[in-house]
CSV table of C-alpha atoms and ligand atoms in Angstrom, one decimal:
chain,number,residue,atom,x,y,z
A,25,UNK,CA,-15.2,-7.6,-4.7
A,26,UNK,CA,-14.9,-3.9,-4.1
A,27,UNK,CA,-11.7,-2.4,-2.2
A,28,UNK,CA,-12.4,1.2,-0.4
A,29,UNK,CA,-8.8,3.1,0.2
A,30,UNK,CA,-9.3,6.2,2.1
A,31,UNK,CA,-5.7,7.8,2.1
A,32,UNK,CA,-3.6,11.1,0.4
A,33,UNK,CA,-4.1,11.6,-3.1
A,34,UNK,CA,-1.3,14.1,-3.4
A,35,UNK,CA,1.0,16.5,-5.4
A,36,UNK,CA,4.7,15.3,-5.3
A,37,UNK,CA,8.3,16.9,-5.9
A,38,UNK,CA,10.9,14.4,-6.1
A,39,UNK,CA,14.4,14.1,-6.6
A,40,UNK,CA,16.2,10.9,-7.0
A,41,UNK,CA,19.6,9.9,-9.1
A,42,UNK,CA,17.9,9.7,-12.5
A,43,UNK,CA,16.4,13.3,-12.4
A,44,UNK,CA,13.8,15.1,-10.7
A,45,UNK,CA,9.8,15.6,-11.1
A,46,UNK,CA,7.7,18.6,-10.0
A,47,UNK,CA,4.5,18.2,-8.6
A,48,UNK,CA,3.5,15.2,-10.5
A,49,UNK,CA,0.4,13.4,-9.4
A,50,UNK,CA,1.1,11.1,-6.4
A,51,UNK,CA,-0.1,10.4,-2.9
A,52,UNK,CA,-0.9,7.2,-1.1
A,53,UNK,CA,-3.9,6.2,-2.1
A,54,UNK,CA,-3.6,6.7,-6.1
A,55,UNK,CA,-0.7,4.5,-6.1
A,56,UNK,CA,-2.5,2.3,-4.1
A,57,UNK,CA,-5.4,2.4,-5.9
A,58,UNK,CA,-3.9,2.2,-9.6
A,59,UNK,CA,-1.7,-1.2,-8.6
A,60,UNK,CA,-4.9,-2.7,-6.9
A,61,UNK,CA,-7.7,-1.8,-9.7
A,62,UNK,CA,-5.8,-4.5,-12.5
A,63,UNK,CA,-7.3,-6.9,-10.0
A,64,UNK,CA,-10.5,-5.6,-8.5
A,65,UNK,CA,-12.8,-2.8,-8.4
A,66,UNK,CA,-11.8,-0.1,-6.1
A,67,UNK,CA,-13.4,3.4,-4.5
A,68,UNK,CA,-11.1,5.9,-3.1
A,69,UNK,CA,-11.7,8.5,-0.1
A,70,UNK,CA,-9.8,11.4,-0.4
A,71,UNK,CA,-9.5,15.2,-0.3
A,72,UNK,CA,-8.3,17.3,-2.9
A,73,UNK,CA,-7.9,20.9,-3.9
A,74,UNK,CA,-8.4,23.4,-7.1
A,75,UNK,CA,-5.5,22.4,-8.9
A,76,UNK,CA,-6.4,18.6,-9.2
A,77,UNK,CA,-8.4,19.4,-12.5
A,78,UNK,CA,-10.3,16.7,-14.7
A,79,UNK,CA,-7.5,15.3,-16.5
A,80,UNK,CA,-6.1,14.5,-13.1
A,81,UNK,CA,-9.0,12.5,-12.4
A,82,UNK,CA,-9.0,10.5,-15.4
A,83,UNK,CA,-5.9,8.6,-14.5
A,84,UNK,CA,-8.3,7.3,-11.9
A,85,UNK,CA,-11.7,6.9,-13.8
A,86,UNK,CA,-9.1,5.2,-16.9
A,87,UNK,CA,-8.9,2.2,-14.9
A,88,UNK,CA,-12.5,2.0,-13.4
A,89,UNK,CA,-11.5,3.6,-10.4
A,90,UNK,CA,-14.6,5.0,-8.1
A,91,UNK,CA,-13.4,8.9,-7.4
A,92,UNK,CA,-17.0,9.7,-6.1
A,93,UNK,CA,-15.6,9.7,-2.5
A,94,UNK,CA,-13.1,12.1,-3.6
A,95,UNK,CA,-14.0,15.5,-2.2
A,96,UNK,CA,-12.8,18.8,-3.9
A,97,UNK,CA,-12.0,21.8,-1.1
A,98,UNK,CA,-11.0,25.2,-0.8
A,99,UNK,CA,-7.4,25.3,-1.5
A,100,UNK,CA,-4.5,23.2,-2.3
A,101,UNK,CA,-3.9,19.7,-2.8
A,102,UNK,CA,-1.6,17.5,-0.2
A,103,UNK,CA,2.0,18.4,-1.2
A,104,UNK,CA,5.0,15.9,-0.2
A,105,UNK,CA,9.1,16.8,-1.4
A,106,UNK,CA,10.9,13.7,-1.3
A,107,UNK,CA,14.6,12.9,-2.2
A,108,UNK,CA,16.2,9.5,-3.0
A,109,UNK,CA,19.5,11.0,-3.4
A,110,UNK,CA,21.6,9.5,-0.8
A,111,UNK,CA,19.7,6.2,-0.7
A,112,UNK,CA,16.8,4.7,-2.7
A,113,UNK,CA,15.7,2.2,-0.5
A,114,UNK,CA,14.1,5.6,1.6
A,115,UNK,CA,13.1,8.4,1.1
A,116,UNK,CA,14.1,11.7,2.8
A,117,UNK,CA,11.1,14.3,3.0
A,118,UNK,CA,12.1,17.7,2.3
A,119,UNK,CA,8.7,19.0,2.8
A,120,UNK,CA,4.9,17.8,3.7
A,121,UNK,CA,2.3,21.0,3.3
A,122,UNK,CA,-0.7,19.4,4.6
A,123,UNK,CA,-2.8,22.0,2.6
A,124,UNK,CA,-6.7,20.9,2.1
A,125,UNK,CA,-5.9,17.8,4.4
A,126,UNK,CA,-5.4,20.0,7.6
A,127,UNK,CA,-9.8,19.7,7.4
A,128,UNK,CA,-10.4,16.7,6.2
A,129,UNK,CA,-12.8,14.8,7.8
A,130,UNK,CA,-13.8,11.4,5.6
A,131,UNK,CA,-17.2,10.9,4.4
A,132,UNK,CA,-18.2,8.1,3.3
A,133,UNK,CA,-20.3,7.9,0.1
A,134,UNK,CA,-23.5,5.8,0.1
A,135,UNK,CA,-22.7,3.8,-2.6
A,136,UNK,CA,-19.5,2.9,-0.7
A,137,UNK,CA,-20.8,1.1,2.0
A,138,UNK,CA,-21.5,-2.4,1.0
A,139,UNK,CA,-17.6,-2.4,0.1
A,140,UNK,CA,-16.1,-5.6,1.7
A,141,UNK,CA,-12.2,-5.1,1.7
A,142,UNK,CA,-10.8,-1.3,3.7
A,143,UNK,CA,-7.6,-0.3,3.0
A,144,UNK,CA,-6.5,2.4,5.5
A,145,UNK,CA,-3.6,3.7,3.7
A,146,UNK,CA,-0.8,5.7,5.3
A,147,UNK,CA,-2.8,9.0,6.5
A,148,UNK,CA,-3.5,10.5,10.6
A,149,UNK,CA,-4.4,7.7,12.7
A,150,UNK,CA,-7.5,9.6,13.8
A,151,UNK,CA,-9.0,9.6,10.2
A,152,UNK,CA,-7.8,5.9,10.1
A,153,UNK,CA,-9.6,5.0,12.9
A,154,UNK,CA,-13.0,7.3,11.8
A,155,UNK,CA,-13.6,5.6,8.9
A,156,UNK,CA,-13.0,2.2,9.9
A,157,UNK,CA,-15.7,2.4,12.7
A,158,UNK,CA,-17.8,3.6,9.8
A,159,UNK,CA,-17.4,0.5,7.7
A,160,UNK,CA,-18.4,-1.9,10.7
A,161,UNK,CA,-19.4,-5.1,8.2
A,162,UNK,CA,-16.0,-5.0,5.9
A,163,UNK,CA,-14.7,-8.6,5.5
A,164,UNK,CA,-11.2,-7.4,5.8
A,165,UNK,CA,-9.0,-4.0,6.8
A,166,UNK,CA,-5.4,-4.0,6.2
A,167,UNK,CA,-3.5,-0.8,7.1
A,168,UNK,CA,-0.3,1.1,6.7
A,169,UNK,CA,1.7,3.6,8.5
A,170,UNK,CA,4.6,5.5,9.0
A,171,UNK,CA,7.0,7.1,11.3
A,172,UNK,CA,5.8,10.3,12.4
A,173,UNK,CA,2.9,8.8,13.4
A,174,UNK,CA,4.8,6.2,15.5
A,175,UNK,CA,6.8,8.6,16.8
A,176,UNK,CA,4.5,10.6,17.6
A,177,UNK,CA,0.7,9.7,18.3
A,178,UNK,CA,1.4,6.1,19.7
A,179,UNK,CA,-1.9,6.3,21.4
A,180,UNK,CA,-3.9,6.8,18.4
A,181,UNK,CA,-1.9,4.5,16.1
A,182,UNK,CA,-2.6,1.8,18.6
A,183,UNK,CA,-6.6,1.9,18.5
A,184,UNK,CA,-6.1,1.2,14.8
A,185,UNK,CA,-3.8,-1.6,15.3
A,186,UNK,CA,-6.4,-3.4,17.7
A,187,UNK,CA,-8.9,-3.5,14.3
A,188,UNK,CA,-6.1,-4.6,11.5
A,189,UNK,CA,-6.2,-8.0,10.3
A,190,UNK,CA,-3.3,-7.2,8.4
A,191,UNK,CA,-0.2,-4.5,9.0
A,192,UNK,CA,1.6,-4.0,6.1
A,193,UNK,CA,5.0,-1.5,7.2
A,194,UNK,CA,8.6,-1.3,6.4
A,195,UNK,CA,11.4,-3.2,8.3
A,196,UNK,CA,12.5,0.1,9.5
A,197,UNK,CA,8.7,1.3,11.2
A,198,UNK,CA,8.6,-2.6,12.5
A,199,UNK,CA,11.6,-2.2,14.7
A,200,UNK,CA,10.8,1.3,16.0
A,201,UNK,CA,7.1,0.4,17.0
A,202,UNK,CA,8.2,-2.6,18.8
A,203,UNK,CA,11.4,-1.4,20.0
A,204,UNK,CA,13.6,-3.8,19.0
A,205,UNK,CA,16.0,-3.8,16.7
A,206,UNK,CA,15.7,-7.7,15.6
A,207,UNK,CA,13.5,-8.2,13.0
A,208,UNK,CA,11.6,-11.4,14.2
A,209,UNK,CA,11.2,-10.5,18.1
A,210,UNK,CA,9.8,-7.1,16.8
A,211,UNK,CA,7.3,-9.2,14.7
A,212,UNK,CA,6.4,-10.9,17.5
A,213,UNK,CA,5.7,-7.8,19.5
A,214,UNK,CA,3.7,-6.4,16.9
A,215,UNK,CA,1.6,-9.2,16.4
A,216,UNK,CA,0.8,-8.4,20.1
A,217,UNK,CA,-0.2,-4.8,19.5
A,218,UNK,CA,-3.8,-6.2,17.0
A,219,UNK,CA,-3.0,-7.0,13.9
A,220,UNK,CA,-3.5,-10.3,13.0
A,221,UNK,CA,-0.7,-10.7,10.3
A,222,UNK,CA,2.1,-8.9,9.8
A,223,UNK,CA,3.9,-7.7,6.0
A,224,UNK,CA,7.2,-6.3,6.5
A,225,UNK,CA,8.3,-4.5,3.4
A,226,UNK,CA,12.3,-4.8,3.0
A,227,UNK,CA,12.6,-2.4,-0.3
A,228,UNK,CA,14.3,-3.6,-2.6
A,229,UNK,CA,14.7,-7.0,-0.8
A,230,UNK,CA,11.4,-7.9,-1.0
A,231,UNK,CA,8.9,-8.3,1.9
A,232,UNK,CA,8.1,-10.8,4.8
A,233,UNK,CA,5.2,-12.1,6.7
A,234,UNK,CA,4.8,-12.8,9.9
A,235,UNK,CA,1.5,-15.0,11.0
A,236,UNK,CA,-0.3,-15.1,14.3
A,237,UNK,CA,-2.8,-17.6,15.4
A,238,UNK,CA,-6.1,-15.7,13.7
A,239,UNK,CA,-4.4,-15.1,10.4
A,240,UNK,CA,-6.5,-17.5,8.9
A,241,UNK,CA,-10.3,-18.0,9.9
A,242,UNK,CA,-10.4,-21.5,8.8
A,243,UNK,CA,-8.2,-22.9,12.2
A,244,UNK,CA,-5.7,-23.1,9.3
A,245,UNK,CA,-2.2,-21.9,10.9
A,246,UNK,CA,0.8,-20.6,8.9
A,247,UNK,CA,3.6,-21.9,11.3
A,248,UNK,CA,6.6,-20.4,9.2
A,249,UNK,CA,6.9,-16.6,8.1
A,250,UNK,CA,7.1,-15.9,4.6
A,251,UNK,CA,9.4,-14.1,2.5
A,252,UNK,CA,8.5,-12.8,-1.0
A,253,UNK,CA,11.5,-11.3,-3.6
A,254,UNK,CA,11.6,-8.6,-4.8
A,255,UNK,CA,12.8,-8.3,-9.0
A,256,UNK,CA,16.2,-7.2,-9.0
A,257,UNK,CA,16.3,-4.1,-11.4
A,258,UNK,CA,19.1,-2.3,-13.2
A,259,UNK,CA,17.3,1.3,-12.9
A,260,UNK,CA,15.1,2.3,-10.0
A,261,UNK,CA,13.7,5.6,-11.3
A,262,UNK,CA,11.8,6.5,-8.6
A,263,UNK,CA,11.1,4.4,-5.7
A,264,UNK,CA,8.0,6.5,-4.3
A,265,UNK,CA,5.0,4.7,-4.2
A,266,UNK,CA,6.5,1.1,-4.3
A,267,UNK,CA,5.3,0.3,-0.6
A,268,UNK,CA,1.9,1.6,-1.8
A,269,UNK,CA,1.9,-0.3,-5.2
A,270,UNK,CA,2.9,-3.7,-3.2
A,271,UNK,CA,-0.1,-3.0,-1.1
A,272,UNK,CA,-2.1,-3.1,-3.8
A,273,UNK,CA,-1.3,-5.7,-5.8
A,274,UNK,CA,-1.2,-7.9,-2.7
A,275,UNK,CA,-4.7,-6.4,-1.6
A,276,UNK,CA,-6.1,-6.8,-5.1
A,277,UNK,CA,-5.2,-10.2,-5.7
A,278,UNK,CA,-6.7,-11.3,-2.1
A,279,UNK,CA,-10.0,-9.7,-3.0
A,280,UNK,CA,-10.6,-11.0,-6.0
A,281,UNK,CA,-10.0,-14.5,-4.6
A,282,UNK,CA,-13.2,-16.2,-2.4
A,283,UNK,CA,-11.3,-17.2,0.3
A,284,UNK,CA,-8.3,-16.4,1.8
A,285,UNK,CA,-5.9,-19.4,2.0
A,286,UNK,CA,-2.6,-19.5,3.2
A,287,UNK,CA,-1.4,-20.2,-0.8
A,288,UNK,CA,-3.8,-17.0,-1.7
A,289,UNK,CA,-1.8,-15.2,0.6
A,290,UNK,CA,1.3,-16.2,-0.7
A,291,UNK,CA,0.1,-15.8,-3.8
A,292,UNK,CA,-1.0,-12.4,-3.0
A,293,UNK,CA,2.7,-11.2,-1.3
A,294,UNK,CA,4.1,-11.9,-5.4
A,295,UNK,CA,1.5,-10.2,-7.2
A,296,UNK,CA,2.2,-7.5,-4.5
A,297,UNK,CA,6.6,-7.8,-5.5
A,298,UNK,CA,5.1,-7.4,-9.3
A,299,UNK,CA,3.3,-4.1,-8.9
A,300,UNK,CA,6.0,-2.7,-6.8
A,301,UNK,CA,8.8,-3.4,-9.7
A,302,UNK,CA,6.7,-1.6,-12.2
A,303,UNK,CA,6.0,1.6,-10.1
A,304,UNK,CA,9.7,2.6,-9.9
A,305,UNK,CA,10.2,2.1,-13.2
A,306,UNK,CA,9.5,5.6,-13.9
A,307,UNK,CA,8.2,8.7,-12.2
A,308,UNK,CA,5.1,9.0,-10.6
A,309,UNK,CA,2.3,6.8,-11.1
A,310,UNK,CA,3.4,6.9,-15.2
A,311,UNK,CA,4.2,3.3,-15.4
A,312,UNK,CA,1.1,1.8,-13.4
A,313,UNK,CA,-0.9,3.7,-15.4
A,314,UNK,CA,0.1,2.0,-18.3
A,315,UNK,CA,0.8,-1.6,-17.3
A,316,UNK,CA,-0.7,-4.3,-19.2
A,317,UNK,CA,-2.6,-7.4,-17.6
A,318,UNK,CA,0.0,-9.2,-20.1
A,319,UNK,CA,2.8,-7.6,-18.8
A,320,UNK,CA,1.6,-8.1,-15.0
A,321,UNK,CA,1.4,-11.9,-15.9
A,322,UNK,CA,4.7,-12.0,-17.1
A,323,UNK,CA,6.2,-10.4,-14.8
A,324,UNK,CA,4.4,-12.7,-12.2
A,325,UNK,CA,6.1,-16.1,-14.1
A,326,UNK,CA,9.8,-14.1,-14.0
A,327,UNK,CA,9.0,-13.8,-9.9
A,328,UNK,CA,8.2,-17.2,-9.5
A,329,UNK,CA,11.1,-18.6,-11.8
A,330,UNK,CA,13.6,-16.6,-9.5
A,331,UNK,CA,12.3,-17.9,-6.3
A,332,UNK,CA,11.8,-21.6,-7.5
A,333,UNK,CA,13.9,-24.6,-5.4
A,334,UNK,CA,12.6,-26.7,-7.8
A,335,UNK,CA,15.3,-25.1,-10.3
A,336,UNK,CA,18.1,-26.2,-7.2
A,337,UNK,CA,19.8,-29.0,-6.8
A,338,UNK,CA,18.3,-30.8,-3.7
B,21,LIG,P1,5.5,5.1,-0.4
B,21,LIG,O1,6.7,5.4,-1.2
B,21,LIG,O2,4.8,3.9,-0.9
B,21,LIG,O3,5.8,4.9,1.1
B,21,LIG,O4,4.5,6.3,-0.4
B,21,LIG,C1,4.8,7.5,-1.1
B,21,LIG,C2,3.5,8.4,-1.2
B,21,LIG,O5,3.1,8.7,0.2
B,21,LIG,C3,3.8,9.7,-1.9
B,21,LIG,O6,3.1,9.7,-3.1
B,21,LIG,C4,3.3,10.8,-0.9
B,21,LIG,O7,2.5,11.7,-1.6
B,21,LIG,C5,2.6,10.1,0.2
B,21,LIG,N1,3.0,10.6,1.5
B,21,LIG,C6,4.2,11.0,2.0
B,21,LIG,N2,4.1,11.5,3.2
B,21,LIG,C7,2.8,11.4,3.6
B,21,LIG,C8,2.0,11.7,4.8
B,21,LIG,N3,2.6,12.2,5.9
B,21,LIG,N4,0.7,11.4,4.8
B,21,LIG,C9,0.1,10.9,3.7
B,21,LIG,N5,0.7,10.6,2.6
B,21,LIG,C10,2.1,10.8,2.5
C-alpha cells in the first residue's frame, strides 16, 4: 500500500565528532522516504530549487520512490546547519534558510490521491494541516513535529493533532507540549490533545508508545506502553535523520501489513529501531541508500535477540 510524505527535502551542513559534511542531500522527508520505501511504495510532496539536479533525484527514483509531487521553484533548495558537537543525542541548528519553502504551498498530484497511509513529516503546521484535509479518505496519518513549532504556533500545531492517529516526537518535544516534565503524565496529556497513539523517540535509548482507547479499531486495547531498543553502536556518525528513518521503517512496515494489530505495531516500533541504526552510520542519507533487504533482516533478528526475556532467567 502506497505511503504519501509531504515534508522538506533539503540541503544539509553538519558537523558532528567524526567530521563534517557540506550541503549533502538531506531533509525530512527523503530520509523518511528512503527508510520507508524497503517496505512499501511511497510518493513524496515537496519543494525544491535549481540546484537539486537529476542525479539528486535518482537517490529517490533508485528505490521506486514517486518524485512526481516534487515541485522544482525559482531559487534555492531548504537549507538546515546542524551540529552534534556537544551532544549527539540532539542536534543544535546553526542555521535554517527557508529558501524555495518560504512559497510552498502543496499540491497534490492526481495520481497521489488514492494513497492510503499520510505521513506529515516535520514541516509548518499550516502546510500539515492543508494537505491532510486534501487527503480526506487516507486509512491512516501519522505526523511529526518539532520545537519551534511548539513553541511557537501552538494553535496551528493543535488542529493537526485533533486529525493524527499517530504522533511520533522526541521525549524532549513530549514534555514541552504537555508541560510536564514526567514522561508518562505528559503522554497522558498528549493523548488528550488528538492523537490517538503516541511514539516517543528517546535517541539512542530507543522509543516508547503510549496507547489511548482508539489506538486500535478492532475494540482491541493495548493496556501497557511499549518500549522498543534502540542498537547500541560504537560510532554514531551522524545522527540526523534517525527520528525520520525510525518513522519510516515503523510506517513502512505498518502499511505493508493488512491490518494493524497490536503485535504489527510492535512489530513495526523494531523495524522502525532498525532503520534508525543504519541512518547514522554515516553521513547523510549514504547508508539508507544502500541498505540491503538482507541486511535490514539481520539487523531485525540482532534487535530482537537483545530485547528477548526468553534469554533471562525467570
Ligand atoms: P531528524 O534528525 O530526523 O529529526 O531530522 C533531520 C532532518 O530534518 C534534516 O535532514 C533537516 O534537513 C530537516 N529539518 C531540520 N529543521 C527543519 C525544519 N525547520 N523544517 C523542516 N525540516 C527540517
Amino acid at each position: 500500500m502506497s505511503i504519501l510524505v509531504v515534508g522538506s527535502v533539503a540541503f544539509d551542513s553538519i558537523q558532528t565528532q567524526s567530521g563534517s559534511v557540506d550541503h549533502c542531500l538531506g531533509g525530512a522527508a527523503t530520509h523518511f522516504a528512503l527508510a520507508a520505501s524497503y517496505f512499501t511504495d511511497v510518493r513524496v510532496i515537496a519543494v525544491v530549487g535549481k540546484d537539486f539536479t537529476a542525479e539528486h533525484e535518482a537517490v529517490f527514483t533508485r528505490r521506486g520512490i514517486d518524485t512526481r509531487g516534487i515541485e522544482h521553484a525559482d531559487g534555492l533548495s531548504f537549507h538546515w546547519t546542524g551540529s552534534y558537537v556537544s551532544s549527539l543525542n540532539e542536534a543544535e541548528t546553526l542555521g535554517t534558510d527557508l529558501n524555495v519553502f518560504q512559497t510552498f504551498s502543496p499540491k497534490i498530484p492526481e495520481a497521489y490521491r488514492d494513497s492510503e497511509y499520510l505521513f506529515l513529516a516535520n514541516i509548518d503546521p499550516v502546510l500539515q494541516a492543508r494537505v491532510r484535509s486534501q487527503m480526506p479518505q487516507v486509512r491512516m496519518v501519522c505526523g511529526d513535529t518539532m520545537n519551534y513549532w511548539i513553541a511557537d504556533h501552538a494553535a496551528n500545531l493543535a488542529s493537526v493533532l485533533r486529525e493524527l492517529d499517530v504522533l511520533l516526537i522526541n521525549d524532549g518535544e513530549v514534555r514541552m507540549l504537555a508541560g510536564d516534565r514526567n514522561l508518562v503524565l505528559a503522554a497522558e496529556k498528549v493523548l488528550t490533545m488528538g492523537p490517538k497513539t503516541l511514539i516517543v523517540k528517546h535517541g539512542e535509548y530507543g522509543a516508547t508508545a503510549f496507547f489511548g482507547q482508539h489506538s486500535f479499531s478492532s475494540g482491541v486495547r493495548a493496556l501497557h506502553p511499549f518500549r522498543a531498543p534502540a542498537l547500541p553502536l560504537a560510532e554514531v556518525v551522524d545522527p540526523t535523520g534517525a527520528g525520520d528513518s525510525f518513522a519510516g521503517g515503523f510506517y513502512g512496515y505498518l502499511a505493508s501489513q493488512p491490518e494493524l494489530t497490536p503485535a504489527v505495531f510492535r512489530t513495526a516500533m523494531f523495524y522502525g529501531g532498525v532503520m534508525g541504526s543504519f541512518a547514522v552510520e554515516r553521513f547523510g542519507t549514504e547508508r539508507l541508500q544502500n541498505v540491503t533487504r538482507e541486511e535490514i533482516d539481520e539487523r531485525f533478528r540482532l534487535f530482537k535477540e537483545i530485547s528477548h526475556l526468553e534469554y533471562a532467567n525467570t
